[in-house]
Coordinates of C-alpha atoms in Angstrom, one line a residue:
X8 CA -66.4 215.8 14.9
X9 CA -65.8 217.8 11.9
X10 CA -67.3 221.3 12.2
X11 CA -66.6 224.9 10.5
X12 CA -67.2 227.9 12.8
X13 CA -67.6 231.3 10.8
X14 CA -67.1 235.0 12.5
X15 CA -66.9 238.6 11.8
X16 CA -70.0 239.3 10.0
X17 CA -71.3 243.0 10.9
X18 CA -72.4 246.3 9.7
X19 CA -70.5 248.1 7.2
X20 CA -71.0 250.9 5.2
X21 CA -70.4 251.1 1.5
X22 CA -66.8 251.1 0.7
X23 CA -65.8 249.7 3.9
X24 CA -64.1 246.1 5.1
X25 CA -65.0 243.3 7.4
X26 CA -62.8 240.0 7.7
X27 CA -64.6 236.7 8.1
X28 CA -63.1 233.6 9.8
X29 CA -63.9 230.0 9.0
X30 CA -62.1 228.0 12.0
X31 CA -62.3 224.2 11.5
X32 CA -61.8 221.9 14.1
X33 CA -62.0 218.4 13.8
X34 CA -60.0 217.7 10.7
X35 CA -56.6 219.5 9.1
X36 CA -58.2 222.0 6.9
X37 CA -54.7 222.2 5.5
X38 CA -55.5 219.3 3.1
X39 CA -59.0 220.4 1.8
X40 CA -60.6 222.7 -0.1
X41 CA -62.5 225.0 1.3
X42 CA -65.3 227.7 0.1
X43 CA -67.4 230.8 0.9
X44 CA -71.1 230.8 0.1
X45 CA -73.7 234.0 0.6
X46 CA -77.5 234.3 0.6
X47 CA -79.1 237.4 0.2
X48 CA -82.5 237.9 1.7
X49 CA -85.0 236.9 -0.8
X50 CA -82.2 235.1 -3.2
X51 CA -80.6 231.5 -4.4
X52 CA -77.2 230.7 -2.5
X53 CA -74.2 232.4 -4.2
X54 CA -70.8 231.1 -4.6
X55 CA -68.6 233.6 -3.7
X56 CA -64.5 232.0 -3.3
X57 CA -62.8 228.9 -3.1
X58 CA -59.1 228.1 -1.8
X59 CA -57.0 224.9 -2.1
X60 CA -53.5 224.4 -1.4
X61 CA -51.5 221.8 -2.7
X62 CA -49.4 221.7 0.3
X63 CA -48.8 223.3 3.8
X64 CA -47.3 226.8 2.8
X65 CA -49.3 230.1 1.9
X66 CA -47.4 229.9 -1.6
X67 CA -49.1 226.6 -2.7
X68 CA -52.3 228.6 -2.2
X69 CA -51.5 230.7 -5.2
X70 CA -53.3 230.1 -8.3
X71 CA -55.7 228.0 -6.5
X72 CA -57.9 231.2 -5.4
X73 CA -61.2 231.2 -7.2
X74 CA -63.5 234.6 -7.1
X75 CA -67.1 235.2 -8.3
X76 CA -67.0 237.9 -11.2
X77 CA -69.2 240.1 -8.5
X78 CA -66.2 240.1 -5.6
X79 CA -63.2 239.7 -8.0
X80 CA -60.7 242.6 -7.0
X81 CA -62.4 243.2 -3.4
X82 CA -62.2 240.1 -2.0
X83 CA -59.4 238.1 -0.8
X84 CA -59.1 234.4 0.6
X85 CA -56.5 232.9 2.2
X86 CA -54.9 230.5 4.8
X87 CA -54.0 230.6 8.2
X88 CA -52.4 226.8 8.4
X89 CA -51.4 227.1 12.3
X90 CA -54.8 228.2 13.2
X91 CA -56.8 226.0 11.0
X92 CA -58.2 228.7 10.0
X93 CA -59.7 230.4 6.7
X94 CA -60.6 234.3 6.0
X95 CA -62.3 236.0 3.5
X96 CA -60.6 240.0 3.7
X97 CA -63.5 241.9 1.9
X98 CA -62.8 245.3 0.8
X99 CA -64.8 247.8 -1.1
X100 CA -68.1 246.3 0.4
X101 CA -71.2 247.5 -1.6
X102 CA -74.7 247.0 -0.2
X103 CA -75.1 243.8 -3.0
X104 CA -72.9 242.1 -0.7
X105 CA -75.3 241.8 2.3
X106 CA -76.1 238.3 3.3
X107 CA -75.3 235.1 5.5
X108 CA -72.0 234.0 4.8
X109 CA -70.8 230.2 5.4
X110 CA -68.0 228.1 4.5
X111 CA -67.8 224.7 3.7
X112 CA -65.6 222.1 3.3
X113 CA -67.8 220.4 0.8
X114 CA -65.8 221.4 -2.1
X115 CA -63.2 219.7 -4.4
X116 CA -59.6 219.0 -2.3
X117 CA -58.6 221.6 -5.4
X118 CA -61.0 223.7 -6.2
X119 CA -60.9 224.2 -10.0
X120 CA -63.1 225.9 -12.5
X121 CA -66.9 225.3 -11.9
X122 CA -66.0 223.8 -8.2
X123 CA -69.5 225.1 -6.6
X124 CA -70.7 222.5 -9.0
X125 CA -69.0 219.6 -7.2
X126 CA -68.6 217.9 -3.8
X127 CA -65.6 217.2 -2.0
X128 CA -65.2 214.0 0.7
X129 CA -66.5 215.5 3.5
X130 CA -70.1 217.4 4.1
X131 CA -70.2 220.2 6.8
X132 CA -70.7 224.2 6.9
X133 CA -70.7 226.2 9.4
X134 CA -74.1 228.0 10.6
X135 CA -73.2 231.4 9.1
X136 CA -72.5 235.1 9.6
X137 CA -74.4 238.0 8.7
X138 CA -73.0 240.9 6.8
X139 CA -75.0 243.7 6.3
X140 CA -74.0 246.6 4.3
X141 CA -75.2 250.4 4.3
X142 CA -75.4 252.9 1.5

């Protein structure tokens, strides 16, 4: 059974960091893509990062990285390929970035330009994690 399990949401204040984790267990998230939605209170569904890597080693995973304009320079994505696991490191929080956060492996296998706009071969999220963040 393919299934995404996210983590580490919290409380933050302004400036601060929290570290989610997307674990995936049921398929090798090695070979997919894999992105980070967010959903304000009140708001549409924002994409927020994307990572593919063209083969198992962190270096592959360069250049294939993709940041919303609003989290570009405080966020970073990468791979944990023994763990199966993903993380999104956020730094500099600001309180715009309160919201669920999910990840889903509904993306492109390479995530590309525009890749919120697309579907990859396999359809599941994981039921999300709260961030909240204080002025």
């Amino acid at each position: 059974q393919v299934q995404l399990v996210e983590s580490g949401g919290g409380l933050a204040q302004t400036g601060g960091s929290l570290t989610l984790s997307c674990a995936a267990s049921g398929f090798t998230l090695s070979y997919y893509g894999i992105g980070w939605f967010r959903q304000a209170p009140g708001k549409e569904r924002e994409a927020v990062s994307c990572v593919s890597c063209t083969e198992r080693s962190t270096s592959s995973c360069d250049g294939n990285a993709y940041y919303a304009d609003s989290v570009k320079g405080r966020f970073t994505i990468r791979r944990d390929f023994d763990k199966n696991t993903v993380y999104l490191q956020m730094d500099g929080l600001v309180p715009q970035d309160t919201g669920v956060y999910s990840c889903t492996v509904n993306v492109p296998v390479y995530c590309g330009n525009s890749w919120y706009k697309r579907r990859g071969p396999l359809d599941a999220q994981g039921q999300g994690t709260l961030v909240t963040v204080t002025s």
